[in-house]
CSV table of C-alpha atoms and ligand atoms in Angstrom, one decimal:
chain,number,residue,atom,x,y,z
G,162,MET,CA,0.0,0.0,0.0
G,163,ASN,CA,1.0,3.6,0.4
G,164,ALA,CA,4.4,4.2,2.0
G,165,ILE,CA,3.5,6.8,4.7
G,166,GLY,CA,2.7,5.6,8.2
G,167,PRO,CA,-0.4,6.9,10.1
G,168,SER,CA,1.5,9.4,12.3
G,169,SER,CA,3.2,11.2,9.5
G,170,ILE,CA,0.4,13.3,8.1
G,171,ALA,CA,0.9,16.2,10.6
G,172,GLN,CA,4.6,15.9,10.2
G,173,ALA,CA,4.4,16.0,6.4
G,174,VAL,CA,2.1,19.0,6.2
G,175,SER,CA,3.9,21.0,8.9
G,176,CYS,CA,6.9,21.0,6.6
G,177,VAL,CA,5.0,23.1,4.1
G,178,ASP,CA,6.3,26.7,4.3
G,179,GLY,CA,3.5,29.0,5.6
G,180,TYR,CA,1.3,26.1,6.9
G,181,ASP,CA,-1.5,27.5,9.0
G,182,PRO,CA,-4.5,25.3,9.6
G,183,ASP,CA,-6.7,28.3,10.6
G,184,ALA,CA,-6.1,30.3,7.5
G,185,LEU,CA,-4.5,28.0,5.0
G,186,ARG,CA,-3.9,29.4,1.5
G,187,VAL,CA,-5.2,27.2,-1.3
G,188,ASP,CA,-1.7,26.7,-2.8
G,189,LYS,CA,-0.4,25.7,0.6
G,190,ALA,CA,-3.3,23.3,1.1
G,191,ALA,CA,-2.6,21.7,-2.2
G,192,GLU,CA,1.1,21.5,-1.4
G,193,ALA,CA,0.3,20.0,2.0
G,194,ILE,CA,-1.9,17.3,0.5
G,195,ARG,CA,0.7,16.5,-2.1
G,196,ALA,CA,3.4,16.1,0.5
G,197,CYS,CA,1.4,13.1,2.0
G,198,LEU,CA,0.5,11.2,-1.1
G,199,SER,CA,2.4,8.4,-2.9
G,200,PRO,CA,1.0,6.9,-6.0
G,201,ILE,CA,-0.3,3.3,-6.0
G,202,VAL,CA,2.2,0.8,-7.3
G,203,GLU,CA,0.0,-2.2,-8.2
G,204,SER,CA,-0.6,-2.8,-11.9
G,205,GLU,CA,-2.4,-5.2,-14.1
G,206,ARG,CA,-2.4,-6.4,-17.8
G,207,VAL,CA,-5.4,-5.4,-19.9
G,208,PRO,CA,-6.3,-5.8,-23.6
G,209,VAL,CA,-5.4,-2.7,-25.5
G,210,ARG,CA,-9.0,-1.5,-25.9
G,211,ASP,CA,-9.7,-1.6,-22.2
G,212,ALA,CA,-6.7,0.6,-21.6
G,213,LEU,CA,-8.5,3.8,-22.7
G,214,GLY,CA,-8.4,6.3,-19.8
G,215,ARG,CA,-6.2,4.0,-17.7
G,216,VAL,CA,-2.7,5.0,-16.4
G,217,LEU,CA,0.1,3.4,-18.3
G,218,ALA,CA,2.4,1.4,-16.0
G,219,GLN,CA,5.1,0.4,-18.5
G,220,ASP,CA,7.3,2.0,-21.1
G,221,ILE,CA,6.1,1.5,-24.7
G,222,VAL,CA,9.2,0.8,-26.7
G,223,PRO,CA,8.5,-0.1,-30.4
G,224,ALA,CA,9.9,-3.5,-31.5
G,225,ILE,CA,9.2,-2.5,-35.1
G,226,ASN,CA,9.3,0.6,-37.3
G,227,VAL,CA,6.0,2.2,-38.2
G,228,PRO,CA,5.6,2.3,-41.1
G,229,GLY,CA,7.7,-0.8,-41.6
G,230,HIS,CA,8.8,0.2,-45.2
G,231,ASP,CA,9.2,3.3,-47.2
G,232,ASN,CA,5.8,3.7,-48.9
G,233,SER,CA,3.8,6.0,-51.1
G,234,ALA,CA,1.8,8.9,-49.6
G,235,MET,CA,-0.2,9.4,-52.8
G,236,ASP,CA,-1.7,7.7,-55.8
G,237,GLY,CA,0.6,8.2,-58.8
G,238,PHE,CA,3.8,6.8,-60.3
G,239,ALA,CA,7.0,5.7,-58.5
G,240,ILE,CA,10.0,7.0,-60.4
G,241,ARG,CA,13.8,7.4,-60.2
G,242,SER,CA,14.2,11.1,-59.6
G,243,SER,CA,17.5,11.0,-61.7
G,244,ASP,CA,15.4,10.1,-64.7
G,245,VAL,CA,13.5,13.4,-64.7
G,246,LYS,CA,15.0,16.1,-66.8
G,247,SER,CA,14.3,19.9,-67.1
G,248,GLN,CA,11.6,19.1,-69.7
G,249,GLU,CA,8.9,16.5,-69.8
G,250,SER,CA,10.2,12.9,-69.4
G,251,HIS,CA,8.7,9.8,-70.9
G,252,LEU,CA,9.0,6.7,-68.8
G,253,LYS,CA,7.9,3.1,-69.3
G,254,GLN,CA,5.4,1.6,-66.8
G,255,ILE,CA,6.6,-1.8,-65.9
G,256,GLY,CA,4.1,-2.8,-63.2
G,257,THR,CA,1.8,-1.8,-60.4
G,258,ALA,CA,2.3,-1.6,-56.6
G,259,LEU,CA,-0.8,-1.7,-54.4
G,260,ALA,CA,-1.2,-1.3,-50.6
G,261,GLY,CA,-0.5,-4.9,-49.3
G,262,LYS,CA,0.6,-6.0,-52.8
G,263,PRO,CA,4.1,-4.9,-53.5
G,264,PHE,CA,5.7,-4.8,-56.9
G,265,ALA,CA,8.2,-7.6,-57.0
G,266,GLY,CA,10.8,-6.3,-59.4
G,267,ALA,CA,13.0,-3.2,-59.5
G,268,VAL,CA,12.6,0.1,-61.3
G,269,GLY,CA,15.5,0.6,-63.8
G,270,ALA,CA,16.5,3.7,-65.7
G,271,GLY,CA,13.7,5.1,-67.8
G,272,GLU,CA,11.1,3.0,-66.0
G,273,CYS,CA,8.2,3.7,-63.6
G,274,VAL,CA,5.6,1.8,-61.6
G,275,ARG,CA,2.0,2.7,-61.0
G,276,ILE,CA,1.6,3.1,-57.3
G,277,MET,CA,-1.2,3.5,-54.8
G,278,THR,CA,-1.2,5.2,-51.4
G,279,GLY,CA,0.4,2.9,-48.7
G,280,ALA,CA,2.1,0.7,-51.3
G,281,VAL,CA,5.7,-0.3,-50.6
G,282,MET,CA,8.1,1.8,-52.7
G,283,PRO,CA,9.5,-0.5,-55.4
G,284,LYS,CA,13.3,-1.1,-55.4
G,285,GLY,CA,15.1,1.5,-57.4
G,286,ALA,CA,12.4,4.2,-57.1
G,287,ASP,CA,12.9,7.2,-54.8
G,288,ALA,CA,10.0,9.5,-55.6
G,289,VAL,CA,6.3,9.4,-56.3
G,290,VAL,CA,4.7,11.8,-58.8
G,291,VAL,CA,1.0,12.4,-58.2
G,292,GLN,CA,-1.2,10.9,-60.9
G,293,GLU,CA,-3.0,14.3,-61.6
G,294,VAL,CA,0.1,15.8,-63.2
G,295,CYS,CA,1.0,12.7,-65.3
G,296,ARG,CA,-0.4,11.6,-68.7
G,297,ALA,CA,-0.5,7.9,-69.3
G,298,GLN,CA,-1.0,6.3,-72.7
G,299,GLY,CA,-0.6,2.5,-72.8
G,300,ASP,CA,2.6,1.8,-71.0
G,301,ARG,CA,4.1,5.2,-71.7
G,302,VAL,CA,3.8,7.8,-68.9
G,303,ALA,CA,4.7,11.5,-69.4
G,304,ILE,CA,6.2,13.1,-66.2
G,305,PRO,CA,6.5,16.9,-65.9
G,306,PRO,CA,9.9,18.3,-64.8
G,307,GLY,CA,10.7,19.4,-61.3
G,308,GLN,CA,10.3,16.2,-59.4
G,309,LYS,CA,12.5,15.7,-56.3
G,310,ALA,CA,14.0,12.7,-54.6
G,311,GLY,CA,11.9,11.6,-51.6
G,312,GLN,CA,8.7,13.5,-52.6
G,313,ASN,CA,5.4,11.9,-51.6
G,314,VAL,CA,7.3,9.1,-49.9
G,315,ARG,CA,6.7,8.2,-46.2
G,316,ALA,CA,9.9,7.0,-44.7
G,317,ALA,CA,10.1,3.7,-42.8
G,318,GLY,CA,9.9,4.6,-39.0
G,319,GLU,CA,8.8,8.2,-39.6
G,320,ASP,CA,5.9,7.6,-37.2
G,321,LEU,CA,7.5,5.2,-34.6
G,322,LYS,CA,11.1,4.0,-34.6
G,323,ALA,CA,12.1,0.6,-33.3
G,324,GLY,CA,13.9,0.9,-30.0
G,325,VAL,CA,12.9,4.6,-29.4
G,326,PRO,CA,10.5,4.8,-26.4
G,327,VAL,CA,7.2,6.5,-27.3
G,328,LEU,CA,5.0,6.5,-24.2
G,329,GLU,CA,6.1,6.6,-20.5
G,330,PRO,CA,4.5,5.2,-17.3
G,331,GLY,CA,2.1,7.7,-15.8
G,332,ARG,CA,0.4,8.7,-19.0
G,333,ALA,CA,-3.4,8.6,-19.0
G,334,LEU,CA,-4.1,6.8,-22.3
G,335,GLY,CA,-6.3,8.6,-24.8
G,336,ALA,CA,-7.7,7.3,-28.1
G,337,ALA,CA,-4.6,8.3,-30.1
G,338,ASP,CA,-2.4,6.4,-27.6
G,339,ILE,CA,-4.6,3.3,-27.9
G,340,GLY,CA,-4.3,3.4,-31.7
G,341,LEU,CA,-0.6,4.0,-31.5
G,342,ILE,CA,-0.1,1.0,-29.3
G,343,ALA,CA,-2.2,-1.1,-31.7
G,344,SER,CA,0.0,0.1,-34.6
G,345,LEU,CA,2.9,-1.7,-32.9
G,346,GLY,CA,0.8,-4.9,-32.9
G,347,LEU,CA,0.6,-5.0,-29.0
G,348,GLY,CA,-2.6,-6.7,-27.9
G,349,GLU,CA,-2.1,-6.2,-24.2
G,350,LEU,CA,-0.3,-3.8,-21.9
G,351,ARG,CA,0.3,-3.0,-18.3
G,352,VAL,CA,-1.7,-0.3,-16.6
G,353,LYS,CA,-2.0,0.8,-12.9
G,354,ARG,CA,-4.9,-0.8,-11.1
G,355,ARG,CA,-7.8,1.6,-10.7
G,356,LEU,CA,-7.9,3.8,-7.7
G,357,ARG,CA,-10.7,2.8,-5.3
G,358,VAL,CA,-12.7,5.7,-4.0
G,359,ALA,CA,-15.5,5.4,-1.4
G,360,PHE,CA,-17.8,8.3,-0.5
G,361,PHE,CA,-20.8,9.2,1.5
G,362,SER,CA,-22.9,12.2,2.5
G,363,THR,CA,-23.5,13.3,6.1
G,364,GLY,CA,-26.5,15.2,7.4
G,365,ASP,CA,-29.7,14.6,9.3
G,366,GLU,CA,-31.6,16.8,6.9
G,367,LEU,CA,-30.8,14.6,3.8
G,368,ALA,CA,-33.4,12.6,2.0
G,369,SER,CA,-32.6,10.0,-0.6
G,370,ILE,CA,-34.1,10.0,-4.0
G,371,GLY,CA,-37.3,8.0,-4.1
G,372,ALA,CA,-38.3,8.9,-0.5
G,373,PRO,CA,-40.8,11.6,0.1
G,374,LEU,CA,-39.4,14.9,1.3
G,375,GLN,CA,-40.3,15.6,4.9
G,376,GLU,CA,-40.4,19.2,6.3
G,377,GLY,CA,-36.9,20.7,6.5
G,378,GLN,CA,-35.3,18.0,4.4
G,379,VAL,CA,-33.4,18.4,1.1
G,380,TYR,CA,-32.6,15.7,-1.4
G,381,ASP,CA,-29.0,14.6,-1.2
G,382,SER,CA,-27.4,15.9,-4.4
G,383,ASN,CA,-23.7,15.8,-3.3
G,384,ARG,CA,-23.5,12.1,-3.9
G,385,TYR,CA,-24.7,12.5,-7.4
G,386,THR,CA,-22.3,15.4,-8.2
G,387,LEU,CA,-19.4,13.4,-6.7
G,388,HIS,CA,-20.4,10.3,-8.6
G,389,GLY,CA,-20.2,12.3,-11.8
G,390,MET,CA,-16.9,14.0,-11.0
G,391,LEU,CA,-15.4,10.7,-10.0
G,392,ALA,CA,-16.7,8.8,-13.0
G,393,ARG,CA,-14.8,11.2,-15.2
G,394,LEU,CA,-11.6,10.2,-13.5
G,395,GLY,CA,-12.0,6.5,-14.3
G,396,VAL,CA,-11.7,5.5,-10.6
G,397,GLU,CA,-13.5,2.6,-9.0
G,398,ILE,CA,-16.5,4.1,-7.1
G,399,GLN,CA,-18.1,2.9,-3.9
G,400,ASP,CA,-21.2,4.8,-2.9
G,401,LEU,CA,-21.9,4.3,0.8
G,402,GLY,CA,-25.1,6.4,0.8
G,403,VAL,CA,-26.3,8.9,3.4
G,404,VAL,CA,-25.0,8.7,6.9
G,405,ARG,CA,-26.8,10.4,9.8
G,406,ASP,CA,-25.0,13.0,12.1
G,407,ASP,CA,-24.6,10.2,14.6
G,408,PRO,CA,-21.2,9.1,16.0
G,409,GLU,CA,-22.0,5.4,15.8
G,410,ALA,CA,-23.3,5.5,12.2
G,411,LEU,CA,-20.4,7.7,11.1
G,412,GLU,CA,-17.9,5.4,12.8
G,413,ALA,CA,-19.4,2.4,11.0
G,414,ALA,CA,-19.3,4.2,7.7
G,415,PHE,CA,-15.7,5.3,8.0
G,416,ARG,CA,-14.6,1.8,9.0
G,417,LYS,CA,-16.4,0.3,6.1
G,418,ALA,CA,-15.0,2.9,3.7
G,419,ALA,CA,-11.4,2.5,5.0
G,420,ALA,CA,-11.5,-1.2,4.7
G,421,GLY,CA,-11.4,-1.3,0.9
G,422,ALA,CA,-10.7,2.2,-0.4
G,423,ASP,CA,-7.6,4.2,-1.3
G,424,ALA,CA,-9.4,7.4,-0.7
G,425,ILE,CA,-12.6,8.4,1.1
G,426,ILE,CA,-14.6,11.5,0.3
G,427,THR,CA,-17.3,12.8,2.6
G,428,THR,CA,-19.5,15.9,2.4
G,429,GLY,CA,-20.9,17.9,5.3
G,430,GLY,CA,-20.1,17.7,9.0
G,431,VAL,CA,-16.9,19.8,8.9
G,432,SER,CA,-18.3,23.2,9.6
G,433,VAL,CA,-17.8,24.8,13.0
G,434,GLY,CA,-21.1,23.7,14.4
G,435,GLU,CA,-20.7,20.1,13.4
G,436,ALA,CA,-17.0,19.4,13.4
G,437,ASP,CA,-16.5,18.8,17.1
G,438,PHE,CA,-17.8,15.2,17.4
G,439,VAL,CA,-16.5,14.4,14.0
G,440,LYS,CA,-13.1,15.5,15.2
G,441,GLN,CA,-13.3,13.3,18.2
G,442,LEU,CA,-14.3,10.4,16.0
G,443,MET,CA,-11.4,11.1,13.6
G,444,ALA,CA,-8.9,11.2,16.3
G,445,LYS,CA,-10.1,7.7,17.3
G,446,LEU,CA,-10.1,6.2,13.8
G,447,GLY,CA,-7.0,7.7,12.3
G,448,GLU,CA,-5.2,11.0,11.8
G,449,VAL,CA,-7.2,13.8,10.4
G,450,LEU,CA,-6.5,17.5,10.2
G,451,PHE,CA,-9.2,20.1,10.1
G,452,TRP,CA,-8.4,23.1,8.0
G,453,LYS,CA,-10.0,26.5,7.5
G,454,ILE,CA,-8.9,27.3,4.0
G,455,ALA,CA,-8.6,30.9,2.9
G,456,MET,CA,-11.1,30.4,0.0
G,457,ARG,CA,-14.6,31.0,-0.9
G,458,PRO,CA,-16.6,28.9,-1.3
G,459,GLY,CA,-15.2,25.9,0.5
G,460,ARG,CA,-13.7,27.2,3.7
G,461,PRO,CA,-13.8,24.2,6.1
G,462,MET,CA,-12.2,21.0,4.9
G,463,ALA,CA,-10.6,18.0,6.6
G,464,PHE,CA,-7.7,16.0,5.2
G,465,GLY,CA,-6.0,13.0,6.7
G,466,ARG,CA,-5.9,9.3,6.8
G,467,ILE,CA,-7.9,6.4,8.2
G,468,GLY,CA,-6.1,3.1,8.0
G,469,ASN,CA,-4.7,3.0,4.4
G,470,ALA,CA,-7.2,5.4,3.0
G,471,PHE,CA,-6.7,9.1,2.5
G,472,LEU,CA,-9.7,11.1,3.7
G,473,PHE,CA,-11.1,14.3,2.1
G,474,GLY,CA,-13.8,15.8,4.3
G,475,LEU,CA,-15.5,18.3,2.1
G,476,PRO,CA,-18.0,21.0,3.2
G,477,GLY,CA,-21.7,20.2,2.8
G,478,ASN,CA,-22.7,23.1,0.5
G,479,PRO,CA,-23.2,21.7,-3.0
G,480,VAL,CA,-21.0,24.4,-4.8
G,481,ALA,CA,-18.3,24.1,-2.1
G,482,VAL,CA,-18.2,20.4,-2.8
G,483,MET,CA,-17.5,21.0,-6.4
G,484,VAL,CA,-15.0,23.8,-5.8
G,485,THR,CA,-13.0,21.8,-3.2
G,486,PHE,CA,-13.1,18.7,-5.3
G,487,TYR,CA,-11.7,20.5,-8.4
G,488,GLN,CA,-9.1,22.5,-6.5
G,489,PHE,CA,-7.8,19.7,-4.3
G,490,VAL,CA,-9.3,16.3,-4.6
G,491,ARG,CA,-9.2,15.8,-8.3
G,492,GLU,CA,-5.5,16.4,-8.6
G,493,ALA,CA,-4.8,14.4,-5.4
G,494,LEU,CA,-6.7,11.4,-6.8
G,495,LEU,CA,-4.9,11.7,-10.2
G,496,HIS,CA,-1.6,11.7,-8.4
G,497,LEU,CA,-2.6,8.7,-6.3
G,498,SER,CA,-3.7,6.9,-9.5
G,499,GLY,CA,-0.1,7.3,-10.7
G,500,ARG,CA,-0.9,9.9,-13.3
G,501,THR,CA,1.7,12.5,-14.2
G,502,GLY,CA,1.2,15.7,-16.1
G,503,PRO,CA,-0.1,19.2,-15.4
G,504,GLY,CA,-3.2,20.1,-13.5
G,505,VAL,CA,-6.2,22.1,-14.8
G,506,PRO,CA,-4.8,24.9,-16.8
G,507,LYS,CA,-5.6,28.5,-16.0
G,508,LEU,CA,-6.2,30.7,-19.0
G,509,SER,CA,-6.6,34.5,-19.1
G,510,ALA,CA,-9.8,36.4,-20.1
G,511,LEU,CA,-10.9,40.0,-19.7
G,512,SER,CA,-13.5,40.6,-17.0
G,513,ALA,CA,-16.6,42.1,-18.6
G,514,GLN,CA,-17.7,43.6,-15.2
G,515,THR,CA,-16.7,44.7,-11.8
G,516,ILE,CA,-16.3,41.8,-9.4
G,517,ARG,CA,-16.3,42.3,-5.6
G,518,LYS,CA,-13.3,40.7,-4.0
G,519,VAL,CA,-11.4,41.2,-0.7
G,520,ALA,CA,-7.7,40.4,-0.4
G,521,GLY,CA,-6.9,37.5,1.9
G,522,ARG,CA,-8.6,34.6,0.3
G,523,THR,CA,-9.0,32.9,-3.1
G,524,LYS,CA,-12.4,33.3,-4.6
G,525,TYR,CA,-13.9,30.9,-7.1
G,526,GLN,CA,-16.7,32.6,-9.0
G,527,ARG,CA,-18.8,30.7,-11.5
G,528,GLY,CA,-18.5,32.4,-14.9
G,529,ILE,CA,-19.3,32.3,-18.5
G,530,VAL,CA,-16.5,32.8,-21.0
G,531,PHE,CA,-17.6,34.3,-24.3
G,532,ASP,CA,-16.0,35.5,-27.5
G,533,ASP,CA,-16.5,39.3,-27.8
G,534,GLY,CA,-15.5,40.0,-31.4
G,535,GLY,CA,-12.3,37.9,-31.2
G,536,VAL,CA,-11.5,38.7,-27.6
G,537,TRP,CA,-12.2,36.2,-24.8
G,538,LYS,CA,-14.1,37.8,-22.0
G,539,VAL,CA,-15.8,36.4,-18.9
G,540,ARG,CA,-18.7,37.4,-16.8
G,541,THR,CA,-20.1,36.0,-13.6
G,542,ASN,CA,-23.4,34.2,-13.9
G,543,GLY,CA,-26.3,34.8,-11.7
G,544,GLN,CA,-26.4,34.0,-8.0
G,545,GLN,CA,-23.1,33.0,-6.5
G,546,GLY,CA,-24.2,31.5,-3.2
G,547,SER,CA,-22.4,28.3,-2.2
G,548,GLY,CA,-25.8,26.5,-2.0
G,549,VAL,CA,-26.8,27.5,-5.6
G,550,LEU,CA,-25.8,24.5,-7.6
G,551,ARG,CA,-27.5,26.0,-10.6
G,552,SER,CA,-24.5,28.5,-10.8
G,553,MET,CA,-22.3,25.5,-11.6
G,554,SER,CA,-24.7,24.0,-14.0
G,555,GLU,CA,-25.0,27.2,-16.0
G,556,ALA,CA,-21.4,28.3,-15.9
G,557,ASN,CA,-18.7,27.2,-18.3
G,558,CYS,CA,-15.7,28.1,-16.1
G,559,PHE,CA,-14.4,29.1,-12.7
G,560,ILE,CA,-13.1,32.6,-12.4
G,561,VAL,CA,-10.2,32.3,-10.1
G,562,LEU,CA,-9.5,35.5,-8.1
G,563,GLU,CA,-6.1,35.1,-6.4
G,564,HIS,CA,-5.5,35.4,-2.7
G,565,ASP,CA,-4.0,38.9,-2.7
G,566,ARG,CA,-6.3,40.4,-5.3
G,567,GLY,CA,-8.9,43.1,-4.5
G,568,TYR,CA,-11.8,44.4,-6.6
G,569,VAL,CA,-11.7,43.5,-10.3
G,570,GLN,CA,-12.5,46.4,-12.7
G,571,PRO,CA,-14.1,45.8,-16.1
G,572,GLY,CA,-11.4,45.1,-18.7
G,573,GLU,CA,-8.9,43.6,-16.2
G,574,PRO,CA,-7.5,40.2,-17.1
G,575,VAL,CA,-8.6,37.4,-14.7
G,576,GLN,CA,-7.7,33.7,-14.6
G,577,VAL,CA,-10.3,31.2,-15.7
G,578,GLN,CA,-10.5,27.4,-15.6
G,579,LEU,CA,-12.7,26.0,-18.3
G,580,PHE,CA,-15.2,23.3,-17.3
G,581,GLU,CA,-15.0,21.6,-20.7
G,582,GLY,CA,-13.5,18.2,-20.1
G,583,LEU,CA,-13.7,18.7,-16.4
G,584,THR,CA,-17.3,18.3,-15.4
Q,294,AMP,P1,-22.9,21.2,6.5
Q,294,AMP,O1,-21.6,21.5,5.9
Q,294,AMP,O2,-23.1,19.8,6.8
Q,294,AMP,O3,-23.2,22.1,7.6
Q,294,AMP,O4,-23.9,21.6,5.3
Q,294,AMP,C1,-24.0,22.9,4.7
Q,294,AMP,C2,-25.2,23.1,3.8
Q,294,AMP,O5,-25.1,22.2,2.8
Q,294,AMP,C3,-26.5,22.8,4.5
Q,294,AMP,O6,-27.5,23.7,4.0
Q,294,AMP,C4,-26.9,21.4,4.1
Q,294,AMP,O7,-28.2,21.2,4.1
Q,294,AMP,C5,-26.3,21.4,2.7
Q,294,AMP,N1,-25.9,20.0,2.3
Q,294,AMP,C6,-25.1,19.2,3.1
Q,294,AMP,N2,-25.0,18.0,2.5
Q,294,AMP,C7,-25.8,18.0,1.4
Q,294,AMP,C8,-26.1,17.1,0.4
Q,294,AMP,N3,-25.5,15.9,0.4
Q,294,AMP,N4,-26.9,17.4,-0.7
Q,294,AMP,C9,-27.4,18.7,-0.7
Q,294,AMP,N5,-27.2,19.6,0.2
Q,294,AMP,C10,-26.4,19.3,1.3
Q,295,MG,MG1,-24.4,18.7,7.9
């Protein structure tokens, strides 16, 4: 399992420069989490098709060249470029080369071969002239001047070269990678095992879908949002349902989750009013730190470890769940999964409006990026309360207003994180 012992969470995070659990900057929180995580090591062999979205656990080193031979990139005539003079040349067609049906002989001086795209270049020929510029009559072919050696020829190994590594461990495999691996003739490959993530919602006010709503209750939406966000990461998901704000029920849920999962995500129960008994419970079960993060939404958050599982205790408010997931949990889970590569990119857009902001915390507004006559601009969308999930549904980006930033004036550049590919 993971290499860090249960008592090392506090040690690891306290080494982060500027660590302050009561006013933790988002960059410091991300750094603190990162300092505790080590990627899973177990891997498995899967058929190439099943590797889509999985994390590569081996080097892919081609055993063959792709393509395997020099071949034609066009339909036309394979010639010897030295035969072509400054005026029109007349060559004799001595055969045909098709994809998968090579021409057996060799092209001698004054000769050419009719060739199709993908056909192996015949011996002796070093260029292909596209058929549109040639005139063929019987076995005589007129070739215009100005043909160069190597033109319209794909060199053996120009895509992949035997012995030269092409994909490294840690890569999340996309459709092109799957095709590339198939082009090497590999039927199976080694990928990291899937990360196992368990989650549950906490709250006495939560009703499950299908049950009638009693007075004061809300339907539990967080588990559905979480399910969606986790499904996008390709992890194995264990949904443990709704758990009451009751120490015994919570303890049972945490024990069950920790038994099989690499990571546990909970929502609710970490705010000031609720955290006390959860804290006591956590101290009993594992090592969990409660943080007040200098961000909005998403201020309270817990991070730690129960048994072999890392715990992410997210706030209860539906928007805060999504913000904390995307700013901390997503990257942590990808890292645990063994994935390398950059996090969610931040792009720049011009604010179309004034945005209220006080220095001293990072603010994540929900926004809409739009094209204003060739310039990317962004505006906030509607109500921004941390309980207004509609603001996430309607938005197409986060507007990230940095810790030290104050009011934003119209026309000022701001950072945005696009939802496309994320949600
Ligand atoms: P808490 O952090 O538990 O105090 O919850 C903060 C707010 O989020 C409260 O208004 C809760 O009713 C709401 N909330 C908590 N959990 C959920 C959930 N699973 N689905 C929808 N709303 C929730
Ligand atoms: Mg609650």
